[in-house]
Coordinates of C-alpha atoms in Angstrom, one line a residue:
M1 CA 0.0 0.0 0.0
S2 CA 1.3 3.4 -0.9
P3 CA 2.4 5.3 2.2
T4 CA 0.6 8.4 0.8
A5 CA -2.6 6.6 1.4
F6 CA -2.2 7.2 5.2
D7 CA -2.0 11.0 4.6
K8 CA -5.2 11.3 2.9
P9 CA -7.9 12.9 5.3
T10 CA -11.0 11.2 6.1
L11 CA -14.4 13.0 5.4
L12 CA -14.7 13.5 9.2
Q13 CA -11.3 15.0 9.1
R14 CA -12.6 17.3 6.4
I15 CA -15.7 18.4 8.1
V16 CA -14.6 19.0 11.6
P17 CA -12.4 22.1 10.9
L18 CA -15.6 23.8 9.5
F19 CA -17.1 23.5 12.9
R20 CA -14.1 24.4 14.7
G21 CA -14.6 27.6 16.8
F22 CA -18.3 27.5 16.7
D23 CA -20.0 29.2 19.8
L24 CA -22.0 26.0 20.9
L25 CA -24.1 28.0 23.4
L26 CA -25.3 30.3 20.7
L27 CA -26.0 27.4 18.2
A28 CA -27.9 25.6 21.1
L29 CA -30.0 28.3 21.7
V30 CA -30.8 28.7 17.8
L31 CA -31.7 24.8 17.8
V32 CA -33.9 25.2 20.7
L33 CA -35.9 28.2 19.4
M34 CA -36.3 26.3 15.9
G35 CA -37.5 23.3 17.8
I36 CA -40.2 25.5 19.6
G37 CA -40.9 27.2 16.3
L38 CA -41.8 23.7 14.7
V39 CA -44.0 22.8 17.7
A40 CA -45.8 26.0 17.5
M41 CA -46.2 25.8 13.8
Y42 CA -47.5 22.0 13.9
S43 CA -50.1 23.2 16.3
S44 CA -51.4 26.4 14.9
G45 CA -50.8 25.4 11.3
Y46 CA -51.2 21.6 10.8
D47 CA -54.5 22.2 9.0
F48 CA -53.2 25.2 7.2
G49 CA -52.1 24.0 3.9
H50 CA -48.4 23.2 3.8
R51 CA -47.5 25.6 6.5
F52 CA -45.6 23.3 8.7
A53 CA -43.6 21.7 6.1
D54 CA -42.7 24.9 4.4
H55 CA -41.7 26.2 7.8
A56 CA -39.5 23.5 8.4
R57 CA -37.9 23.8 5.1
N58 CA -37.3 27.4 5.8
L59 CA -35.7 26.7 9.1
L60 CA -33.6 24.0 7.4
L61 CA -32.4 26.9 4.9
A62 CA -31.7 29.2 7.5
L63 CA -29.4 26.7 9.2
G64 CA -27.7 25.9 5.8
I65 CA -27.1 29.8 5.2
L66 CA -25.9 30.2 8.8
F67 CA -23.4 27.6 8.5
V68 CA -22.0 29.1 5.1
V69 CA -21.8 32.8 6.2
A70 CA -20.2 31.5 9.5
Q71 CA -17.2 30.2 7.3
V72 CA -16.6 33.7 5.9
P73 CA -14.1 35.9 8.0
P74 CA -15.2 39.2 9.3
Q75 CA -12.6 40.8 7.1
K76 CA -14.2 39.5 4.0
L77 CA -17.6 40.6 5.3
M78 CA -16.5 44.3 5.9
A79 CA -15.2 44.2 2.3
L80 CA -18.8 43.3 1.0
A81 CA -20.5 46.0 3.2
A82 CA -20.4 49.0 0.7
P83 CA -21.5 46.9 -2.3
V84 CA -24.2 45.0 -0.3
Y85 CA -25.6 48.2 0.9
V86 CA -25.6 50.0 -2.8
L87 CA -27.4 47.1 -4.1
A88 CA -29.9 46.9 -1.4
V89 CA -30.7 50.6 -1.9
A90 CA -30.8 50.5 -5.4
L91 CA -33.4 47.4 -5.1
L92 CA -35.5 49.6 -3.0
V93 CA -35.5 52.3 -5.4
A94 CA -36.7 49.6 -8.1
V95 CA -39.5 48.9 -5.8
A96 CA -40.5 52.5 -5.7
L97 CA -40.3 52.7 -9.3
F98 CA -41.8 49.4 -10.5
G99 CA -42.6 47.2 -7.6
I100 CA -45.2 44.7 -7.2
T101 CA -48.1 45.8 -4.9
K102 CA -50.1 43.5 -2.7
K103 CA -52.7 44.4 -0.1
G104 CA -52.3 48.0 -0.6
A105 CA -48.2 48.0 -0.1
Q106 CA -45.6 48.2 -2.7
R107 CA -42.9 46.1 -1.2
W108 CA -41.8 43.5 -3.6
V109 CA -39.9 43.5 -7.0
N110 CA -39.6 40.7 -9.7
L111 CA -36.2 39.8 -10.7
G112 CA -37.2 36.5 -12.2
L113 CA -37.7 35.8 -8.4
V114 CA -40.1 37.9 -6.2
I115 CA -38.2 39.2 -3.5
Q116 CA -38.7 41.9 -0.8
P117 CA -35.6 43.9 -0.8
S118 CA -36.3 45.8 2.6
E119 CA -35.6 42.5 4.3
F120 CA -32.1 42.6 3.2
M121 CA -31.6 46.1 4.5
K122 CA -31.6 44.7 8.2
I123 CA -28.2 43.2 7.5
A124 CA -27.2 45.6 4.8
M125 CA -27.6 48.6 7.1
P126 CA -25.5 47.7 10.1
L127 CA -22.9 46.3 7.7
M128 CA -22.6 49.5 6.1
L129 CA -22.6 51.7 9.3
A130 CA -20.0 49.3 10.9
W131 CA -17.7 49.5 7.9
W132 CA -18.1 53.3 8.0
F133 CA -17.0 53.5 11.6
Q134 CA -14.2 51.3 11.2
R135 CA -12.8 53.4 8.8
R136 CA -13.2 56.4 10.9
E137 CA -11.7 54.9 14.0
G138 CA -9.8 56.9 16.2
Q139 CA -10.7 60.2 14.4
L140 CA -14.3 60.3 14.8
R141 CA -16.1 63.9 14.3
A142 CA -19.5 65.2 14.7
L143 CA -19.7 65.2 10.7
D144 CA -19.0 61.2 10.8
F145 CA -22.1 60.8 12.6
A146 CA -24.3 63.0 10.5
V147 CA -23.0 60.9 7.4
A148 CA -24.0 57.9 9.3
A149 CA -27.5 59.2 10.1
L150 CA -27.8 60.1 6.3
L151 CA -26.8 56.6 5.3
L152 CA -29.5 55.4 7.6
A153 CA -32.3 57.8 6.8
V154 CA -32.4 57.2 3.2
P155 CA -33.3 53.3 3.1
V156 CA -35.6 54.0 6.2
A157 CA -37.3 56.6 4.2
L158 CA -37.8 54.6 1.1
I159 CA -39.2 51.7 3.3
M160 CA -41.8 53.8 5.0
K161 CA -42.9 54.9 1.4
Q162 CA -43.9 51.2 0.7
P163 CA -45.3 51.7 3.3
D164 CA -43.7 49.1 5.7
L165 CA -43.5 50.5 9.2
G166 CA -42.7 47.2 10.9
T167 CA -39.6 46.6 8.8
A168 CA -38.7 50.4 8.8
L169 CA -38.4 50.3 12.7
L170 CA -36.3 47.1 12.7
V171 CA -33.8 48.8 10.1
L172 CA -33.9 52.0 12.1
A173 CA -33.2 49.8 15.5
A174 CA -30.3 48.1 13.8
G175 CA -28.8 51.5 12.4
V176 CA -29.4 53.3 15.7
S177 CA -27.7 50.6 17.6
V178 CA -24.6 50.7 15.5
I179 CA -24.3 54.6 15.8
F180 CA -24.8 54.3 19.6
F181 CA -22.3 51.7 20.2
A182 CA -19.7 53.6 18.0
G183 CA -19.6 56.2 20.6
L184 CA -22.5 58.8 20.1
P185 CA -22.5 61.2 22.9
W186 CA -25.3 61.0 25.5
K187 CA -26.0 64.7 25.0
L188 CA -27.2 63.8 21.6
V189 CA -29.2 60.6 22.8
L190 CA -31.2 62.0 26.0
P191 CA -33.0 64.9 24.0
P192 CA -34.8 62.6 21.6
L193 CA -35.2 60.1 24.0
I194 CA -36.7 62.6 26.7
L195 CA -39.1 64.1 23.8
G196 CA -40.0 60.5 22.8
V197 CA -41.2 59.6 26.4
A198 CA -43.1 63.0 26.7
G199 CA -44.9 62.5 23.2
I200 CA -46.1 59.1 24.1
A201 CA -47.3 60.5 27.6
A202 CA -49.2 63.3 25.7
L203 CA -50.8 60.7 23.2
V204 CA -52.0 58.7 26.0
W205 CA -53.4 61.8 27.9
F206 CA -55.0 63.5 24.9
E207 CA -56.1 60.1 23.2
P208 CA -59.8 61.0 23.0
S209 CA -59.2 64.1 21.1
L210 CA -56.6 63.2 19.0
C211 CA -58.3 60.0 18.0
A212 CA -61.8 61.7 17.3
D213 CA -63.5 61.2 13.8
G214 CA -61.8 63.5 11.4
V215 CA -58.7 64.3 13.0
N216 CA -55.5 63.7 10.8
W217 CA -52.1 63.2 12.0
P218 CA -49.2 64.6 9.9
L219 CA -46.4 62.3 8.7
L220 CA -48.7 59.0 9.3
R221 CA -51.1 57.4 6.8
D222 CA -54.6 56.8 7.8
Y223 CA -54.2 53.1 8.6
Q224 CA -51.1 53.8 10.7
Q225 CA -52.9 56.4 12.6
Q226 CA -55.8 53.8 13.3
R227 CA -53.1 51.4 14.6
V228 CA -52.0 53.6 17.3
C229 CA -55.5 54.6 18.3
T230 CA -56.7 51.1 18.3
L231 CA -53.8 50.4 20.5
L232 CA -54.7 52.9 23.0
D233 CA -58.5 52.0 23.0
P234 CA -59.2 48.5 21.3
A235 CA -62.8 48.5 22.3
R236 CA -63.4 51.4 19.9
D237 CA -63.8 49.1 17.0
P238 CA -63.9 45.6 18.5
L239 CA -65.0 43.6 15.5
G240 CA -62.9 45.8 13.1
K241 CA -59.3 47.2 13.5
G242 CA -59.3 46.2 17.4
F243 CA -60.2 42.7 16.6
H244 CA -56.7 41.4 16.4
I245 CA -55.6 42.9 19.7
I246 CA -58.5 41.8 21.6
Q247 CA -58.4 38.2 20.5
G248 CA -54.5 38.0 20.9
M249 CA -55.0 39.3 24.5
I250 CA -57.8 36.9 25.2
A251 CA -55.9 34.0 24.0
I252 CA -52.7 35.0 26.0
G253 CA -54.8 35.4 29.2
S254 CA -56.7 32.3 28.6
G255 CA -53.5 30.1 28.8
G256 CA -53.2 30.7 32.4
L257 CA -50.0 29.4 34.1
W258 CA -49.6 26.2 32.3
G259 CA -51.6 26.6 29.3
K260 CA -54.5 24.5 27.8
G261 CA -52.0 22.0 26.3
F262 CA -50.4 21.1 22.8
M263 CA -53.0 21.4 20.0
S264 CA -55.8 22.3 22.6
G265 CA -56.2 26.1 22.4
T266 CA -59.7 27.0 21.4
Q267 CA -58.8 30.5 20.4
T268 CA -56.5 29.2 18.0
H269 CA -58.3 26.1 16.3
L270 CA -61.6 28.0 16.3
E271 CA -59.9 30.5 14.2
F272 CA -60.5 33.5 16.6
I273 CA -56.8 34.5 16.3
P274 CA -56.2 36.2 13.2
E275 CA -52.6 35.4 11.4
R276 CA -52.0 32.7 13.9
T277 CA -49.0 31.2 11.7
T278 CA -47.4 34.4 11.3
D279 CA -47.6 37.7 13.2
F280 CA -49.9 36.3 16.2
I281 CA -48.2 33.0 16.5
F282 CA -47.3 34.1 20.0
A283 CA -51.0 34.4 21.1
A284 CA -51.4 30.7 19.9
F285 CA -48.1 29.5 21.8
S286 CA -49.3 31.4 24.8
E287 CA -52.6 29.8 24.8
E288 CA -51.4 26.3 24.6
F289 CA -48.3 26.6 26.8
G290 CA -49.1 29.2 29.3
L291 CA -47.0 31.4 31.5
V292 CA -44.6 28.9 31.9
G293 CA -44.0 28.4 28.2
N294 CA -43.7 32.2 27.6
L295 CA -41.1 32.5 30.1
V296 CA -39.0 29.6 28.5
L297 CA -39.5 31.4 25.3
I298 CA -38.4 34.8 26.7
A299 CA -35.4 33.4 28.4
C300 CA -34.2 31.7 25.1
F301 CA -34.4 35.0 23.4
L302 CA -32.7 36.9 26.3
L303 CA -29.9 34.4 26.5
L304 CA -29.5 34.7 22.6
V305 CA -29.3 38.6 23.1
W306 CA -27.0 38.2 26.1
R307 CA -24.6 36.0 24.1
G308 CA -24.3 38.1 21.1
L309 CA -23.5 41.0 23.4
A310 CA -20.8 38.7 25.0
I311 CA -19.5 38.1 21.4
A312 CA -19.5 41.8 20.7
A313 CA -17.4 42.5 23.9
G314 CA -14.9 39.9 22.9
A315 CA -14.5 40.9 19.1
T316 CA -11.0 42.0 18.2
T317 CA -12.1 44.8 15.8
L318 CA -14.5 47.8 15.8
F319 CA -16.2 46.4 12.7
A320 CA -17.0 43.0 14.4
R321 CA -18.0 44.6 17.9
L322 CA -20.5 46.8 16.1
M323 CA -21.8 44.2 14.0
A324 CA -22.3 41.6 16.8
A325 CA -23.9 44.4 19.0
A326 CA -26.3 45.4 16.3
I327 CA -27.5 41.9 15.4
S328 CA -27.9 41.4 19.3
V329 CA -30.2 44.3 19.0
I330 CA -32.2 43.3 16.0
F331 CA -33.0 40.0 17.7
F332 CA -34.0 41.9 20.8
A333 CA -36.4 44.3 18.6
Y334 CA -37.8 41.2 16.6
A335 CA -39.0 39.6 19.8
F336 CA -39.8 42.7 21.8
V337 CA -42.1 44.2 19.0
N338 CA -43.7 41.1 18.0
M339 CA -44.7 40.0 21.7
G340 CA -45.6 43.8 22.7
M341 CA -47.9 44.1 19.6
V342 CA -49.6 40.7 20.2
S343 CA -50.1 41.4 23.9
G344 CA -51.7 45.0 23.3
I345 CA -48.7 47.1 24.4
L346 CA -47.4 48.2 21.0
P347 CA -49.2 48.8 17.6
V348 CA -49.5 46.1 15.1
V349 CA -46.8 46.6 12.7
G350 CA -46.3 43.3 11.1
V351 CA -43.0 42.0 12.8
P352 CA -42.5 38.1 12.8
L353 CA -41.2 36.2 15.9
P354 CA -37.8 35.0 15.0
F355 CA -37.7 31.2 13.9
I356 CA -41.4 30.9 15.5
S357 CA -43.4 32.7 12.8
Y358 CA -44.0 31.5 9.4
G359 CA -41.9 33.5 6.8
G360 CA -39.0 32.2 4.3
T361 CA -37.4 35.7 3.6
A362 CA -37.3 36.5 7.4
A363 CA -35.7 33.0 7.9
V364 CA -33.0 33.7 5.6
T365 CA -32.3 37.3 7.0
L366 CA -31.9 36.0 10.4
G367 CA -29.7 32.9 9.2
V368 CA -27.2 35.2 7.6
A369 CA -27.4 37.5 10.8
L370 CA -26.4 34.6 13.1
G371 CA -24.0 33.5 10.5
V372 CA -22.2 36.6 10.9
L373 CA -22.6 36.6 14.5
L374 CA -20.7 33.2 14.5
S375 CA -18.3 34.3 11.9
I376 CA -17.2 37.0 14.6
A377 CA -17.0 34.3 17.4
R378 CA -14.7 32.1 15.6
A379 CA -12.6 35.0 14.6
A380 CA -12.1 36.1 18.2
R381 CA -11.4 32.4 19.3
Q382 CA -8.9 31.6 16.5
E383 CA -7.2 35.3 16.8
P384 CA -4.3 33.9 19.4
E385 CA -3.6 31.0 17.1
G386 CA -2.8 33.7 14.2
L387 CA -0.5 35.7 16.2
P388 CA 3.0 35.6 15.5
A389 CA 5.5 33.3 17.9
P390 CA 7.5 35.6 20.0
L391 CA 11.2 35.9 19.0

């Protein structure tokens, strides 16, 4: 036998290095959330066509994308930042010019394959801003923050025009988090924060007059104004615009401590919960698994966010730190906004619950985001190995 036959690596020896340096805790949390998502989808969507099978396919696709992106070093991801951002903005402009309209919203474009470009901006935006601040590291000025704000404002405005308030809020959260973690002074953070709190308080206090018939709010479309007013008082239109919120709260409350049991939710299976496999799947999950199930789900999301921030703290470059922190904020925003709108503390804005709600584009986006996070974690763990040996 030839001696070289012993030197040929086995299939296992070739595969193992691809997983070396993976953050196992983060990966375990993702798998647990996907498992919860499959259970919730089977119960709420087993009689809803092929929703369960399609959801399982989407999660497998997200895992595959996660694995591929995790193999790309952060330095190469940084090189892709500007081209990806420019392409995403160009696609948003294409949507504005000749996009496809569904249910009154112009959010899609046909490129041989119908896609929703605003979803890709959730990753392109923090990539671009992290690249920008990496280039300006050590010499940040007020003008640099102004340029970053402009880079953020353009896509947010294009997404708002579609209109898609939910995606615009997520892109805004991702961008603002990068700008904040890059070192935005508190004197610039506190005034809009105080103004926002004061505005919310005034909105709640003057709700009867602001939401009266015939009153139009500037900057918001009529349906967006109605969503805010319905949030403040769902009983104003219980069989119309307030139906979603009321039924969601009933389902959550009826679950009690332990829930009604797997596939035993009456609100869910009697179809009182609208969009029970997408935006309102948290209500269906709450009804069947109760407060205990909710606490487990919330704990998984909080641990995932904590792990992401820990990876950000251990990253070796400013670009990697900003990207990891932004991805952590994205997951927090996804979960907080979805649970908040279903439970009646936030307006209904159409934000899915990561890995739980049905949706292929969202699954792909989340897979890319977690792949970037794993890539940053791998780079930080492998950094000492790449340092030159001391002389």
